[in-house]
Amino acid sequence: MESGVRRWLVNVSLWNPSVDQFASVVSLLPEDEQRTITKYMKFDDRKRALVSRLLQYSIVHEVLGIPYDKIIIHRTLEGKPYLINGIGSPFSNFNFNVSHHGDYVGIASDPLCLVGLDIVSIMIPEQTTEHEFMSNFSSYLTALEWKNIAKTGTSEVKLCEFYRYWCLKEAFVKATGAGLGFGFHRLEFHHKNWTDISVYIDGIESREWKFSLYKIDERHWASIARGLANGADEQFDASLPVAEVGFIQRTVDQLIQSRSHGAQQNSC
Amino acid sequence: MASVAGTAFAVSVRPPRRLQQVSNHLSGLKSVSFTSQRKSFVSIRSAPRFRISCAAKPETLEKVCSIVKKQLALAENALVTGESTFVQLGADSLDTVEVVMGLEEEFGISVEEENAQTIQTVQDAADMIEILLEKKNAA
């Protein structure tokens, strides 16, 4: 039975299309999406933007069964993509979130809870130390979080810890759609060795949000935030499923093929 | 090629209809409602988007463009204008924070976290800097 839950990752460093191949994949998408993709200055960003959109349309098609050419995805003012023409129960709250950083583009969906995904690639700019880099963000983490980071160990470990906190905060603001301007310092993450992760918002523990962290590879981590929308049905409040599903790796070729397969099915 | 018809060019004098139309229109008007053009859909707005009525000076914008190019490792001749969004230039949320920090250092100003996170275009950044510079110079 379709659960509506998906966690997909694509390693974009494995996809190296020619200019023509890239253009032909771009042309599979609706025109306004094509325009947005071509506005990115760097090719790597265009690649990630394209794959992000392929994932969005694929996830909607696979979970909800809507034909590719009927899927309409818009963005909020803050830039969060959402489906305009969803289907009813049991997927009336179906929502998804995409993220990309470094070599990976990912997508997560949920039939009921708001879901946010953030992927981080653990790296620092050249000619900067870990300490210098992290000091840019001193006001974005709380005193307690910085204290926990300081306790850990080498600068590499500290950097990884920093990125985990950042990743979780991003996943949260992306799930809520609050986006830019939320104020990361309002969030404080508590955890037991990065399990049992909970968030305190403005000093108050939130029971409605669950978080998980995944190590994708040596340099990439992903975080998922899942929570109830404001005013969600009370009957679901205590039963937030705790177990998280893992990520499945997809390839760009698979995503493209599933589109043509979907189109063939619809034209029969 | 203009051809002049045989008939005389007659100027017809009619009572001005315009006034009549206007008064009809006015009496037909229902109450006017001003709908907000910016609608927020599924998002929760927690801080107002930083909106300024005056634009930054050209020199400020130019300086901001050059700092942004450096911070985001773009080519010297990369086309960066006020309308460029940080996202299009390849900045993620971490990059945006760093760019703002770079701008703070360069201009000797301080940007609050909430405002920093609402900067979406290069123009937004320049406008914000201009205001902060004015405040600083007025102090």
Short mmCIF file of C-alpha atoms in Angstrom, two decimals:
data_model
loop_
_atom_site.label_atom_id
_atom_site.label_comp_id
_atom_site.label_asym_id
_atom_site.label_seq_id
_atom_site.Cartn_x
_atom_site.Cartn_y
_atom_site.Cartn_z
CA MET A 1 0.00 0.00 0.00
CA GLU A 2 1.33 3.41 -0.90
CA SER A 3 2.63 5.16 2.20
CA GLY A 4 3.48 8.45 0.54
CA VAL A 5 6.87 8.47 2.22
CA ARG A 6 9.96 8.79 0.05
CA ARG A 7 13.61 9.61 0.65
CA TRP A 8 15.65 9.88 -2.54
CA LEU A 9 19.17 11.01 -3.27
CA VAL A 10 20.97 11.63 -6.52
CA ASN A 11 24.73 11.96 -6.76
CA VAL A 12 24.98 14.61 -9.45
CA SER A 13 28.74 14.31 -9.74
CA LEU A 14 28.04 11.02 -11.53
CA TRP A 15 26.03 12.74 -14.24
CA ASN A 16 28.07 14.60 -16.82
CA PRO A 17 25.87 15.42 -19.77
CA SER A 18 27.01 17.18 -22.90
CA VAL A 19 25.56 20.62 -23.56
CA ASP A 20 23.02 19.11 -25.93
CA GLN A 21 22.07 16.30 -23.61
CA PHE A 22 21.57 18.78 -20.81
CA ALA A 23 19.41 21.03 -22.97
CA SER A 24 17.24 18.12 -24.04
CA VAL A 25 16.60 17.10 -20.45
CA VAL A 26 15.77 20.68 -19.52
CA SER A 27 13.21 20.73 -22.32
CA LEU A 28 11.29 17.90 -20.63
CA LEU A 29 10.15 20.34 -17.96
CA PRO A 30 7.49 23.07 -18.11
CA GLU A 31 8.68 26.33 -19.63
CA ASP A 32 8.73 28.41 -16.49
CA GLU A 33 10.91 25.79 -14.83
CA GLN A 34 13.23 25.84 -17.84
CA ARG A 35 13.61 29.60 -17.52
CA THR A 36 14.47 29.36 -13.86
CA ILE A 37 17.07 26.69 -14.50
CA THR A 38 18.84 28.64 -17.21
CA LYS A 39 19.06 31.70 -14.97
CA TYR A 40 21.61 30.03 -12.74
CA MET A 41 25.02 31.38 -13.47
CA LYS A 42 27.12 28.31 -12.87
CA PHE A 43 26.56 25.09 -14.73
CA ASP A 44 26.79 22.99 -11.57
CA ASP A 45 23.96 25.00 -10.08
CA ARG A 46 21.92 24.53 -13.23
CA LYS A 47 22.56 20.81 -13.03
CA ARG A 48 21.43 20.67 -9.41
CA ALA A 49 18.37 22.79 -10.17
CA LEU A 50 17.42 20.48 -13.02
CA VAL A 51 17.83 17.32 -10.99
CA SER A 52 15.90 18.88 -8.13
CA ARG A 53 12.97 19.46 -10.46
CA LEU A 54 13.19 16.02 -12.01
CA LEU A 55 12.94 14.60 -8.51
CA GLN A 56 9.93 16.76 -7.67
CA TYR A 57 7.92 15.70 -10.71
CA SER A 58 8.96 12.08 -10.29
CA ILE A 59 7.93 11.93 -6.68
CA VAL A 60 4.51 13.41 -7.39
CA HIS A 61 3.99 11.07 -10.33
CA GLU A 62 5.11 7.98 -8.45
CA VAL A 63 3.26 8.62 -5.21
CA LEU A 64 0.08 10.28 -6.44
CA GLY A 65 -0.09 8.84 -9.93
CA ILE A 66 -0.66 12.21 -11.60
CA PRO A 67 0.53 12.20 -15.25
CA TYR A 68 3.72 14.17 -15.75
CA ASP A 69 2.15 16.71 -18.06
CA LYS A 70 -0.60 17.42 -15.54
CA ILE A 71 1.61 18.12 -12.56
CA ILE A 72 1.66 21.77 -11.51
CA ILE A 73 4.27 22.83 -9.00
CA HIS A 74 4.45 26.37 -7.76
CA ARG A 75 6.64 28.09 -5.21
CA THR A 76 5.80 30.13 -2.15
CA LEU A 77 7.22 33.63 -1.76
CA GLU A 78 10.05 32.06 0.16
CA GLY A 79 10.76 29.72 -2.71
CA LYS A 80 9.38 26.47 -1.30
CA PRO A 81 7.94 24.27 -4.03
CA TYR A 82 4.49 22.78 -3.50
CA LEU A 83 1.97 20.89 -5.55
CA ILE A 84 -1.02 22.85 -6.78
CA ASN A 85 -3.23 20.04 -8.01
CA GLY A 86 -2.91 17.33 -5.41
CA ILE A 87 -5.39 14.54 -4.87
CA GLY A 88 -7.64 14.04 -1.91
CA SER A 89 -7.50 11.69 1.01
CA PRO A 90 -5.39 9.96 2.17
CA PHE A 91 -2.81 12.25 0.59
CA SER A 92 -4.43 15.63 1.04
CA ASN A 93 -1.45 16.80 3.12
CA PHE A 94 1.14 15.26 0.81
CA ASN A 95 4.14 17.54 0.73
CA PHE A 96 7.79 17.28 -0.22
CA ASN A 97 11.00 19.17 0.18
CA VAL A 98 14.20 19.24 -1.85
CA SER A 99 17.74 20.12 -0.98
CA HIS A 100 21.12 20.11 -2.60
CA HIS A 101 24.66 20.73 -1.57
CA GLY A 102 27.93 19.48 -2.93
CA ASP A 103 27.47 16.30 -4.92
CA TYR A 104 23.97 15.46 -3.80
CA VAL A 105 20.42 16.50 -4.57
CA GLY A 106 17.74 14.96 -2.42
CA ILE A 107 14.00 14.89 -1.93
CA ALA A 108 11.79 13.80 0.93
CA SER A 109 8.02 13.43 0.98
CA ASP A 110 5.40 12.77 3.60
CA PRO A 111 1.67 12.12 3.29
CA LEU A 112 0.74 13.86 6.48
CA CYS A 113 3.47 15.68 8.39
CA LEU A 114 5.29 18.71 7.11
CA VAL A 115 8.67 17.50 5.97
CA GLY A 116 11.90 19.42 5.55
CA LEU A 117 15.15 18.12 4.14
CA ASP A 118 18.59 19.62 4.21
CA ILE A 119 21.78 18.23 2.78
CA VAL A 120 25.14 19.61 3.76
CA SER A 121 28.51 19.07 2.21
CA ILE A 122 31.11 19.47 4.92
CA MET A 123 33.62 21.87 3.53
CA ILE A 124 35.18 25.25 4.18
CA PRO A 125 36.34 27.91 1.76
CA GLU A 126 39.99 27.75 0.79
CA GLN A 127 42.41 29.75 2.87
CA THR A 128 40.06 29.79 5.81
CA THR A 129 40.37 27.82 8.98
CA GLU A 130 37.48 25.88 10.49
CA HIS A 131 37.46 28.32 13.36
CA GLU A 132 37.34 31.37 11.10
CA PHE A 133 34.60 29.81 9.04
CA MET A 134 32.41 28.91 12.00
CA SER A 135 32.85 32.33 13.59
CA ASN A 136 30.80 33.76 10.73
CA PHE A 137 27.83 31.95 12.15
CA SER A 138 28.26 32.69 15.82
CA SER A 139 24.84 34.31 16.15
CA TYR A 140 23.05 31.48 14.35
CA LEU A 141 23.70 28.81 16.95
CA THR A 142 22.89 29.16 20.62
CA ALA A 143 25.42 29.33 23.42
CA LEU A 144 24.59 25.79 24.45
CA GLU A 145 25.11 24.48 20.94
CA TRP A 146 28.46 26.21 20.64
CA LYS A 147 29.45 24.80 23.99
CA ASN A 148 28.62 21.30 22.79
CA ILE A 149 30.64 21.85 19.66
CA ALA A 150 33.62 23.12 21.66
CA LYS A 151 33.58 19.98 23.78
CA THR A 152 33.98 17.61 20.88
CA GLY A 153 37.53 17.41 19.62
CA THR A 154 39.60 18.35 16.61
CA SER A 155 38.61 21.21 14.34
CA GLU A 156 37.42 18.73 11.74
CA VAL A 157 35.09 17.13 14.25
CA LYS A 158 33.91 20.54 15.42
CA LEU A 159 33.17 21.51 11.86
CA CYS A 160 31.11 18.37 11.37
CA GLU A 161 29.18 19.11 14.55
CA PHE A 162 28.53 22.66 13.38
CA TYR A 163 27.20 21.41 10.08
CA ARG A 164 24.88 18.98 11.83
CA TYR A 165 23.32 21.79 13.86
CA TRP A 166 23.05 23.95 10.76
CA CYS A 167 21.52 21.13 8.77
CA LEU A 168 18.85 20.51 11.42
CA LYS A 169 17.92 24.17 11.65
CA GLU A 170 17.64 24.41 7.90
CA ALA A 171 15.47 21.30 7.71
CA PHE A 172 13.14 22.81 10.28
CA VAL A 173 12.71 26.18 8.61
CA LYS A 174 12.29 24.45 5.28
CA ALA A 175 9.60 22.16 6.67
CA THR A 176 7.63 25.04 8.12
CA GLY A 177 8.14 27.08 4.98
CA ALA A 178 9.22 29.98 7.19
CA GLY A 179 12.34 30.19 5.10
CA LEU A 180 14.63 33.13 5.32
CA GLY A 181 14.14 35.45 8.21
CA PHE A 182 13.07 32.87 10.77
CA GLY A 183 16.04 33.45 13.04
CA PHE A 184 18.16 30.38 13.62
CA HIS A 185 19.10 31.59 17.09
CA ARG A 186 15.51 30.92 18.16
CA LEU A 187 16.07 27.21 17.67
CA GLU A 188 18.09 25.08 20.02
CA PHE A 189 18.70 21.43 19.32
CA HIS A 190 19.09 18.90 22.10
CA HIS A 191 20.25 15.38 21.47
CA LYS A 192 21.91 12.29 22.91
CA ASN A 193 24.87 11.71 20.67
CA TRP A 194 22.75 12.83 17.74
CA THR A 195 19.85 10.50 18.44
CA ASP A 196 16.68 11.48 20.21
CA ILE A 197 16.93 14.90 18.65
CA SER A 198 14.48 17.53 19.78
CA VAL A 199 14.11 21.23 19.19
CA TYR A 200 13.43 24.06 21.60
CA ILE A 201 11.76 27.00 19.91
CA ASP A 202 12.15 30.27 21.79
CA GLY A 203 13.15 28.27 24.83
CA ILE A 204 10.19 25.90 24.79
CA GLU A 205 10.55 22.25 23.85
CA SER A 206 8.46 21.28 20.90
CA ARG A 207 6.76 17.89 21.09
CA GLU A 208 5.52 18.13 17.55
CA TRP A 209 8.80 17.88 15.68
CA LYS A 210 10.98 14.87 15.08
CA PHE A 211 14.42 14.94 13.51
CA SER A 212 16.83 12.48 12.04
CA LEU A 213 20.34 12.73 10.70
CA TYR A 214 21.92 10.59 8.02
CA LYS A 215 25.47 10.20 6.96
CA ILE A 216 25.41 10.01 3.18
CA ASP A 217 29.14 9.67 2.77
CA GLU A 218 32.35 10.99 4.35
CA ARG A 219 31.55 14.53 3.36
CA HIS A 220 27.78 14.71 3.15
CA TRP A 221 25.04 14.59 5.74
CA ALA A 222 21.27 14.92 5.47
CA SER A 223 18.69 15.88 8.04
CA ILE A 224 14.97 15.34 8.01
CA ALA A 225 12.51 17.38 10.03
CA ARG A 226 8.95 16.10 10.38
CA GLY A 227 6.20 17.82 12.25
CA LEU A 228 2.57 18.65 12.38
CA ALA A 229 1.21 21.64 10.59
CA ASN A 230 -0.37 24.27 12.81
CA GLY A 231 -3.89 23.28 13.52
CA ALA A 232 -3.43 19.76 12.31
CA ASP A 233 -5.88 17.12 13.33
CA GLU A 234 -5.49 16.28 17.00
CA GLN A 235 -5.85 12.56 16.53
CA PHE A 236 -2.44 12.40 14.96
CA ASP A 237 -0.54 14.27 17.60
CA ALA A 238 0.73 11.41 19.73
CA SER A 239 1.23 9.00 16.92
CA LEU A 240 4.02 10.64 14.94
CA PRO A 241 5.73 7.58 13.52
CA VAL A 242 9.17 7.47 15.06
CA ALA A 243 10.94 5.13 12.72
CA GLU A 244 12.51 6.87 9.80
CA VAL A 245 13.05 5.26 6.45
CA GLY A 246 16.46 5.37 4.84
CA PHE A 247 17.45 7.08 1.62
CA ILE A 248 17.36 5.39 -1.75
CA GLN A 249 19.89 6.42 -4.36
CA ARG A 250 18.47 7.19 -7.79
CA THR A 251 20.22 8.18 -10.98
CA VAL A 252 19.34 10.91 -13.43
CA ASP A 253 18.91 8.30 -16.17
CA GLN A 254 16.33 6.47 -14.07
CA LEU A 255 14.42 9.70 -13.50
CA ILE A 256 14.42 10.49 -17.21
CA GLN A 257 13.40 6.97 -18.17
CA SER A 258 10.52 6.91 -15.74
CA ARG A 259 9.17 10.04 -17.42
CA SER A 260 9.11 8.51 -20.87
CA HIS A 261 7.64 5.34 -19.41
CA GLY A 262 4.97 7.40 -17.72
CA ALA A 263 4.25 9.24 -20.95
CA GLN A 264 3.91 5.97 -22.86
CA GLN A 265 1.45 4.63 -20.33
CA ASN A 266 -0.69 7.72 -20.65
CA SER A 267 -0.75 7.67 -24.39
CA CYS A 268 -2.11 4.12 -24.60
CA MET B 1 -0.78 57.38 -50.69
CA ALA B 2 -3.28 59.77 -49.30
CA SER B 3 -6.37 60.32 -51.34
CA VAL B 4 -8.70 63.07 -50.69
CA ALA B 5 -12.27 62.13 -51.05
CA GLY B 6 -14.60 64.47 -52.75
CA THR B 7 -16.73 65.04 -49.73
CA ALA B 8 -15.93 67.88 -47.49
CA PHE B 9 -14.25 67.18 -44.24
CA ALA B 10 -16.98 67.78 -41.76
CA VAL B 11 -16.43 68.37 -38.15
CA SER B 12 -19.31 66.99 -36.24
CA VAL B 13 -20.17 68.67 -33.08
CA ARG B 14 -21.66 66.44 -30.52
CA PRO B 15 -22.31 67.00 -26.87
CA PRO B 16 -19.33 65.66 -24.96
CA ARG B 17 -20.26 62.15 -23.92
CA ARG B 18 -17.31 61.70 -21.70
CA LEU B 19 -18.75 63.40 -18.67
CA GLN B 20 -21.90 61.40 -18.96
CA GLN B 21 -19.97 58.17 -19.19
CA VAL B 22 -17.93 59.06 -16.17
CA SER B 23 -20.91 59.77 -14.03
CA ASN B 24 -22.54 56.56 -15.14
CA HIS B 25 -19.36 54.74 -14.29
CA LEU B 26 -19.16 56.31 -10.86
CA SER B 27 -22.70 55.48 -10.00
CA GLY B 28 -22.09 51.92 -11.11
CA LEU B 29 -19.04 51.50 -8.93
CA LYS B 30 -19.18 49.01 -6.16
CA SER B 31 -17.07 49.51 -3.09
CA VAL B 32 -13.41 49.29 -3.93
CA SER B 33 -11.29 46.80 -2.12
CA PHE B 34 -7.54 46.93 -2.23
CA THR B 35 -6.22 43.42 -2.27
CA SER B 36 -2.67 42.87 -1.20
CA GLN B 37 -0.56 41.95 -4.16
CA ARG B 38 1.79 39.91 -2.09
CA LYS B 39 0.05 36.84 -0.84
CA SER B 40 1.73 34.32 1.32
CA PHE B 41 0.59 30.81 0.57
CA VAL B 42 1.59 27.93 2.74
CA SER B 43 4.40 29.71 4.49
CA ILE B 44 4.69 31.20 7.92
CA ARG B 45 6.16 34.66 7.79
CA SER B 46 8.13 35.31 10.88
CA ALA B 47 9.96 38.49 9.89
CA PRO B 48 8.83 41.09 7.39
CA ARG B 49 10.83 41.14 4.21
CA PHE B 50 13.20 44.08 4.40
CA ARG B 51 11.70 46.69 2.07
CA ILE B 52 13.26 50.04 1.40
CA SER B 53 11.79 53.01 -0.37
CA CYS B 54 15.06 54.48 -1.61
CA ALA B 55 17.55 52.61 -3.76
CA ALA B 56 21.26 52.36 -3.07
CA LYS B 57 23.74 54.72 -4.71
CA PRO B 58 25.35 53.32 -7.85
CA GLU B 59 28.78 53.24 -6.17
CA THR B 60 27.38 51.19 -3.30
CA LEU B 61 25.75 48.74 -5.68
CA GLU B 62 28.97 48.43 -7.66
CA LYS B 63 31.01 47.74 -4.57
CA VAL B 64 28.47 45.18 -3.40
CA CYS B 65 28.56 43.44 -6.78
CA SER B 66 32.33 43.15 -6.64
CA ILE B 67 32.32 41.81 -3.07
CA VAL B 68 29.63 39.31 -3.98
CA LYS B 69 31.64 38.10 -6.96
CA LYS B 70 34.67 37.58 -4.78
CA GLN B 71 32.79 35.83 -2.00
CA LEU B 72 30.99 33.49 -4.38
CA ALA B 73 34.11 32.84 -6.44
CA LEU B 74 32.60 34.18 -9.63
CA ALA B 75 34.63 35.38 -12.59
CA GLU B 76 35.63 39.05 -12.68
CA ASN B 77 33.49 39.59 -15.74
CA ALA B 78 30.51 37.58 -14.47
CA LEU B 79 27.28 39.45 -15.07
CA VAL B 80 26.09 40.45 -11.63
CA THR B 81 23.42 43.11 -11.42
CA GLY B 82 21.07 44.42 -8.78
CA GLU B 83 18.44 41.99 -9.93
CA SER B 84 20.66 38.93 -9.57
CA THR B 85 19.42 36.76 -6.80
CA PHE B 86 21.94 35.09 -4.54
CA VAL B 87 20.33 31.79 -5.37
CA GLN B 88 20.94 32.30 -9.09
CA LEU B 89 24.54 33.20 -8.38
CA GLY B 90 24.94 29.85 -6.66
CA ALA B 91 24.77 30.90 -3.03
CA ASP B 92 23.16 28.67 -0.48
CA SER B 93 22.12 29.83 2.98
CA LEU B 94 25.64 29.46 4.35
CA ASP B 95 27.07 31.48 1.48
CA THR B 96 24.52 34.23 2.02
CA VAL B 97 25.57 34.59 5.67
CA GLU B 98 29.21 34.77 4.62
CA VAL B 99 28.50 37.32 1.93
CA VAL B 100 26.68 39.49 4.46
CA MET B 101 29.61 39.18 6.85
CA GLY B 102 31.97 40.18 4.08
CA LEU B 103 29.79 43.20 3.36
CA GLU B 104 29.65 44.10 7.04
CA GLU B 105 33.44 44.08 7.24
CA GLU B 106 33.87 46.03 4.05
CA PHE B 107 31.37 48.76 4.91
CA GLY B 108 31.88 48.80 8.66
CA ILE B 109 28.25 48.12 9.46
CA SER B 110 26.30 45.47 11.30
CA VAL B 111 23.31 43.61 9.90
CA GLU B 112 20.86 41.83 12.18
CA GLU B 113 20.42 38.12 11.63
CA GLU B 114 16.78 38.29 10.66
CA ASN B 115 17.46 40.99 8.10
CA ALA B 116 20.48 39.18 6.76
CA GLN B 117 18.36 36.15 6.06
CA THR B 118 15.81 38.13 4.06
CA ILE B 119 18.28 39.43 1.51
CA GLN B 120 17.41 37.79 -1.78
CA THR B 121 18.90 40.02 -4.47
CA VAL B 122 22.11 41.98 -4.77
CA GLN B 123 19.96 45.10 -4.79
CA ASP B 124 18.42 44.08 -1.46
CA ALA B 125 21.90 43.88 0.01
CA ALA B 126 22.98 47.23 -1.44
CA ASP B 127 19.82 49.00 -0.29
CA MET B 128 20.20 47.62 3.20
CA ILE B 129 23.82 48.73 3.33
CA GLU B 130 22.92 52.20 2.13
CA ILE B 131 20.41 52.61 4.95
CA LEU B 132 22.83 51.31 7.55
CA LEU B 133 25.56 53.61 6.24
CA GLU B 134 23.24 56.61 6.49
CA LYS B 135 22.32 55.68 10.02
CA LYS B 136 25.95 55.27 10.92
CA ASN B 137 26.94 58.59 9.38
CA ALA B 138 24.05 60.39 11.01
CA ALA B 139 25.03 59.12 14.44
#
